[in-house]
Amino acid sequence: MQYTNAFKDTVKYALLTDGLVWQFYDCTNMNAHQEFDLASNHFGGAVSFALFMLGKFDAAHYWEPELLPDPLQKIEDLRSDLDSVKKELNSLRKALESPVKPAWSFENSKHAELPFINLNEIEKKMPDTGKPSHFRLPDGEVVAIKIWKAVLLESCKYVLSKVENLQLPLVDKAGKSTLLISEIKPSEKVSFIETSYQDKTVYIYLNYAASRCIANAAYVLQEFLPEGQKALPAVVIA
């Protein structure tokens, strides 16, 4: 009684035994206890003791037999997963074997009929309204664009890809201190694009208004590309 009273606030049940006599106490009601004497050879007492023990263990209340997975179902699931992987591999193989579509070119009739305006004409009279939808490079390739800065960007990238030993930095058309193409990174507060030229990182300055984008695009294409271009640089205005 004294032992169980010491744990009444933390333990619900207490058990005292010498191996033969088992005494169970309810710590919330110290006057309520049960006792079983296994040495009495009384079969009914042993059965009562066993039932009492089962009733007190949580495992007896909540144990559920472990259900082993069906091996046949496991094999079927693996087969289904394997079929899915095969389909994905076949799709990837077909995509890799498909011929790469050539870039848009001036010879493509779909683009040859577009209302291109030569870059020099646009520079002379910059349209007040409208935005560019396509840009034709000197080799006849046509790229889809949405803003005027893209005309300057594509022009600079084209020059970097075609001209060897380009002297950098390259200032803009106005010949000011602004570096149109340079190995020096511009301020983070302005618009620019990072690219590469002859295994070196270079930066294309794009922080211009639309009219200056057109002027600098015409400038770099005319100044640094050889004669005999396949097509005049031109833009379609949407």
Short mmCIF file of C-alpha atoms in Angstrom, two decimals:
data_model
loop_
_atom_site.label_atom_id
_atom_site.label_comp_id
_atom_site.label_asym_id
_atom_site.label_seq_id
_atom_site.Cartn_x
_atom_site.Cartn_y
_atom_site.Cartn_z
CA MET A 1 0.00 0.00 0.00
CA GLN A 2 2.79 2.43 0.87
CA TYR A 3 4.67 1.68 -2.37
CA THR A 4 1.67 2.25 -4.57
CA ASN A 5 0.66 5.40 -2.72
CA ALA A 6 4.04 6.92 -3.69
CA PHE A 7 3.21 6.59 -7.40
CA LYS A 8 -0.49 7.41 -7.36
CA ASP A 9 -0.02 10.63 -9.39
CA THR A 10 2.04 9.04 -12.20
CA VAL A 11 1.15 5.33 -12.32
CA LYS A 12 -2.33 3.94 -12.90
CA TYR A 13 -1.69 0.36 -11.78
CA ALA A 14 0.87 -1.24 -9.46
CA LEU A 15 1.88 -4.88 -9.09
CA LEU A 16 3.60 -6.67 -6.20
CA THR A 17 4.69 -10.28 -6.50
CA ASP A 18 7.10 -12.85 -5.17
CA GLY A 19 6.53 -15.00 -8.24
CA LEU A 20 3.64 -16.96 -6.77
CA VAL A 21 1.43 -14.40 -5.11
CA TRP A 22 0.42 -11.53 -7.41
CA GLN A 23 -1.20 -8.40 -5.99
CA PHE A 24 -2.60 -5.72 -8.30
CA TYR A 25 -3.47 -2.24 -7.04
CA ASP A 26 -5.44 0.57 -8.65
CA CYS A 27 -3.42 3.66 -7.69
CA THR A 28 -6.47 5.85 -8.06
CA ASN A 29 -8.34 3.77 -5.51
CA MET A 30 -5.92 2.30 -3.00
CA ASN A 31 -8.64 0.22 -1.34
CA ALA A 32 -9.34 -1.67 -4.54
CA HIS A 33 -6.88 -4.46 -5.28
CA GLN A 34 -6.88 -8.06 -6.50
CA GLU A 35 -4.71 -10.94 -5.47
CA PHE A 36 -3.90 -14.25 -7.14
CA ASP A 37 -2.06 -17.12 -5.49
CA LEU A 38 -0.67 -19.43 -8.16
CA ALA A 39 0.61 -21.86 -5.50
CA SER A 40 -2.92 -22.76 -4.47
CA ASN A 41 -3.18 -25.18 -7.44
CA HIS A 42 -6.64 -23.83 -7.99
CA PHE A 43 -7.24 -24.08 -11.75
CA GLY A 44 -9.95 -21.44 -11.74
CA GLY A 45 -7.57 -18.99 -10.04
CA ALA A 46 -4.93 -19.51 -12.73
CA VAL A 47 -7.49 -18.93 -15.50
CA SER A 48 -8.76 -15.80 -13.77
CA PHE A 49 -5.16 -14.59 -13.43
CA ALA A 50 -4.47 -15.16 -17.15
CA LEU A 51 -7.64 -13.33 -18.23
CA PHE A 52 -6.87 -10.49 -15.86
CA MET A 53 -3.36 -10.13 -17.31
CA LEU A 54 -4.66 -10.07 -20.88
CA GLY A 55 -7.14 -7.37 -19.96
CA LYS A 56 -4.41 -5.11 -18.58
CA PHE A 57 -1.93 -5.23 -21.47
CA ASP A 58 -2.49 -2.78 -24.37
CA ALA A 59 -1.07 -5.34 -26.75
CA ALA A 60 -3.99 -7.60 -26.01
CA HIS A 61 -6.38 -4.80 -27.01
CA TYR A 62 -4.69 -3.37 -30.05
CA TRP A 63 -2.52 -6.05 -31.62
CA GLU A 64 -3.41 -6.86 -35.21
CA PRO A 65 -1.81 -9.63 -37.18
CA GLU A 66 0.75 -8.44 -39.75
CA LEU A 67 -0.54 -8.88 -43.28
CA LEU A 68 2.24 -10.00 -45.61
CA PRO A 69 2.07 -8.70 -49.19
CA ASP A 70 0.81 -11.02 -51.86
CA PRO A 71 3.93 -12.12 -53.82
CA LEU A 72 1.91 -12.52 -57.03
CA GLN A 73 0.55 -8.97 -56.71
CA LYS A 74 4.09 -7.72 -56.07
CA ILE A 75 5.29 -9.37 -59.28
CA GLU A 76 2.38 -7.83 -61.20
CA ASP A 77 3.20 -4.37 -59.83
CA LEU A 78 6.84 -4.75 -60.88
CA ARG A 79 5.78 -5.87 -64.35
CA SER A 80 3.55 -2.80 -64.66
CA ASP A 81 6.40 -0.51 -63.58
CA LEU A 82 8.72 -2.14 -66.11
CA ASP A 83 6.21 -1.58 -68.92
CA SER A 84 5.98 2.11 -68.00
CA VAL A 85 9.77 2.46 -68.11
CA LYS A 86 9.88 0.78 -71.52
CA LYS A 87 7.29 3.21 -72.90
CA GLU A 88 9.25 6.19 -71.62
CA LEU A 89 12.47 4.85 -73.15
CA ASN A 90 10.76 4.31 -76.50
CA SER A 91 9.39 7.86 -76.45
CA LEU A 92 12.84 9.22 -75.65
CA ARG A 93 14.44 7.15 -78.42
CA LYS A 94 11.94 8.43 -80.99
CA ALA A 95 12.55 12.00 -79.87
CA LEU A 96 16.31 11.59 -80.25
CA GLU A 97 15.98 9.97 -83.66
CA SER A 98 13.64 12.68 -84.99
CA PRO A 99 15.41 15.06 -87.38
CA VAL A 100 16.09 18.51 -85.99
CA LYS A 101 13.98 21.14 -87.68
CA PRO A 102 16.13 23.74 -89.45
CA ALA A 103 16.07 27.33 -88.28
CA TRP A 104 13.67 29.69 -89.98
CA SER A 105 15.21 30.99 -93.16
CA PHE A 106 14.41 33.63 -95.70
CA GLU A 107 13.80 30.93 -98.29
CA ASN A 108 10.98 29.53 -96.19
CA SER A 109 7.87 30.66 -98.04
CA LYS A 110 5.96 31.17 -94.81
CA HIS A 111 8.41 33.91 -93.83
CA ALA A 112 9.27 35.18 -97.29
CA GLU A 113 5.73 36.55 -97.52
CA LEU A 114 5.99 38.48 -94.25
CA PRO A 115 6.07 42.30 -94.57
CA PHE A 116 9.72 42.84 -93.65
CA ILE A 117 11.03 46.39 -93.34
CA ASN A 118 14.76 46.92 -93.78
CA LEU A 119 16.54 47.86 -90.60
CA ASN A 120 17.98 51.03 -92.14
CA GLU A 121 14.49 52.21 -93.10
CA ILE A 122 13.22 51.64 -89.58
CA GLU A 123 16.19 53.56 -88.20
CA LYS A 124 15.34 56.58 -90.37
CA LYS A 125 11.77 56.70 -89.17
CA MET A 126 11.15 54.81 -86.01
CA PRO A 127 7.46 53.81 -85.83
CA ASP A 128 5.50 55.38 -83.04
CA THR A 129 3.33 52.32 -82.55
CA GLY A 130 3.64 48.59 -82.97
CA LYS A 131 6.11 46.04 -81.75
CA PRO A 132 8.46 43.71 -83.66
CA SER A 133 7.34 40.14 -84.28
CA HIS A 134 10.17 38.77 -86.47
CA PHE A 135 13.77 39.73 -87.17
CA ARG A 136 15.66 38.61 -90.30
CA LEU A 137 19.42 38.30 -89.91
CA PRO A 138 21.94 38.80 -92.75
CA ASP A 139 22.21 35.05 -93.40
CA GLY A 140 18.45 34.83 -93.96
CA GLU A 141 17.60 33.24 -90.61
CA VAL A 142 14.38 34.58 -89.11
CA VAL A 143 13.85 34.66 -85.35
CA ALA A 144 10.66 35.44 -83.48
CA ILE A 145 10.95 38.45 -81.16
CA LYS A 146 8.65 40.59 -79.04
CA ILE A 147 10.64 43.68 -78.06
CA TRP A 148 13.08 46.04 -79.79
CA LYS A 149 15.90 45.13 -77.43
CA ALA A 150 15.79 41.66 -78.97
CA VAL A 151 16.78 43.17 -82.34
CA LEU A 152 19.95 44.60 -80.79
CA LEU A 153 20.65 41.43 -78.82
CA GLU A 154 20.32 39.15 -81.86
CA SER A 155 22.48 41.50 -83.94
CA CYS A 156 25.29 41.53 -81.39
CA LYS A 157 25.14 37.76 -80.93
CA TYR A 158 25.26 37.33 -84.71
CA VAL A 159 28.37 39.52 -85.01
CA LEU A 160 30.08 37.67 -82.16
CA SER A 161 29.40 34.36 -83.90
CA LYS A 162 30.59 35.48 -87.36
CA VAL A 163 33.47 37.90 -86.80
CA GLU A 164 36.87 36.67 -85.63
CA ASN A 165 39.27 38.79 -83.61
CA LEU A 166 36.69 41.43 -82.82
CA GLN A 167 38.36 44.28 -80.98
CA LEU A 168 36.72 44.69 -77.60
CA PRO A 169 35.38 46.71 -75.93
CA LEU A 170 33.04 47.96 -78.62
CA VAL A 171 31.41 51.32 -77.94
CA ASP A 172 27.93 52.15 -79.18
CA LYS A 173 27.10 54.07 -82.37
CA ALA A 174 27.29 57.42 -80.62
CA GLY A 175 30.92 56.69 -79.75
CA LYS A 176 30.27 57.56 -76.13
CA SER A 177 31.68 55.91 -73.06
CA THR A 178 28.87 53.36 -73.11
CA LEU A 179 30.34 49.95 -73.96
CA LEU A 180 27.98 48.05 -76.26
CA ILE A 181 29.99 44.81 -76.03
CA SER A 182 32.62 44.48 -73.34
CA GLU A 183 34.39 42.08 -71.04
CA ILE A 184 33.53 44.44 -68.18
CA LYS A 185 30.26 43.60 -66.42
CA PRO A 186 27.82 46.55 -66.42
CA SER A 187 26.07 47.78 -63.31
CA GLU A 188 23.37 45.49 -61.96
CA LYS A 189 20.92 48.38 -62.27
CA VAL A 190 20.97 48.37 -66.09
CA SER A 191 19.78 45.89 -68.69
CA PHE A 192 22.43 43.58 -70.18
CA ILE A 193 22.99 39.99 -71.29
CA GLU A 194 25.97 37.76 -70.46
CA THR A 195 27.33 35.58 -73.30
CA SER A 196 30.72 34.31 -74.53
CA TYR A 197 33.19 35.22 -77.26
CA GLN A 198 36.27 33.11 -78.03
CA ASP A 199 35.99 31.32 -74.68
CA LYS A 200 35.71 34.58 -72.77
CA THR A 201 32.71 36.00 -70.94
CA VAL A 202 31.40 39.19 -72.52
CA TYR A 203 28.43 41.44 -71.83
CA ILE A 204 25.99 43.01 -74.29
CA TYR A 205 24.63 46.33 -73.06
CA LEU A 206 20.89 46.67 -73.72
CA ASN A 207 19.87 49.64 -71.60
CA TYR A 208 18.63 51.66 -74.60
CA ALA A 209 15.34 53.09 -75.77
CA ALA A 210 13.76 51.42 -78.83
CA SER A 211 15.22 53.93 -81.32
CA ARG A 212 18.74 53.48 -79.95
CA CYS A 213 18.36 49.69 -80.07
CA ILE A 214 17.58 49.91 -83.81
CA ALA A 215 20.43 52.38 -84.45
CA ASN A 216 23.02 50.22 -82.68
CA ALA A 217 21.75 47.01 -84.32
CA ALA A 218 22.12 48.57 -87.80
CA TYR A 219 25.53 49.92 -86.78
CA VAL A 220 27.09 46.62 -85.67
CA LEU A 221 25.69 44.67 -88.62
CA GLN A 222 26.89 47.21 -91.18
CA GLU A 223 30.26 47.96 -89.56
CA PHE A 224 31.54 44.50 -88.77
CA LEU A 225 30.06 42.09 -91.33
CA PRO A 226 31.62 41.48 -94.76
CA GLU A 227 29.86 42.36 -97.99
CA GLY A 228 27.78 39.88 -99.93
CA GLN A 229 25.16 39.28 -97.28
CA LYS A 230 22.41 36.89 -98.25
CA ALA A 231 19.61 39.13 -97.05
CA LEU A 232 19.22 42.63 -95.66
CA PRO A 233 18.53 42.78 -91.92
CA ALA A 234 14.82 43.49 -91.59
CA VAL A 235 12.00 43.50 -89.07
CA VAL A 236 8.29 42.68 -89.19
CA ILE A 237 6.22 45.11 -87.14
CA ALA A 238 3.04 43.61 -85.69
#
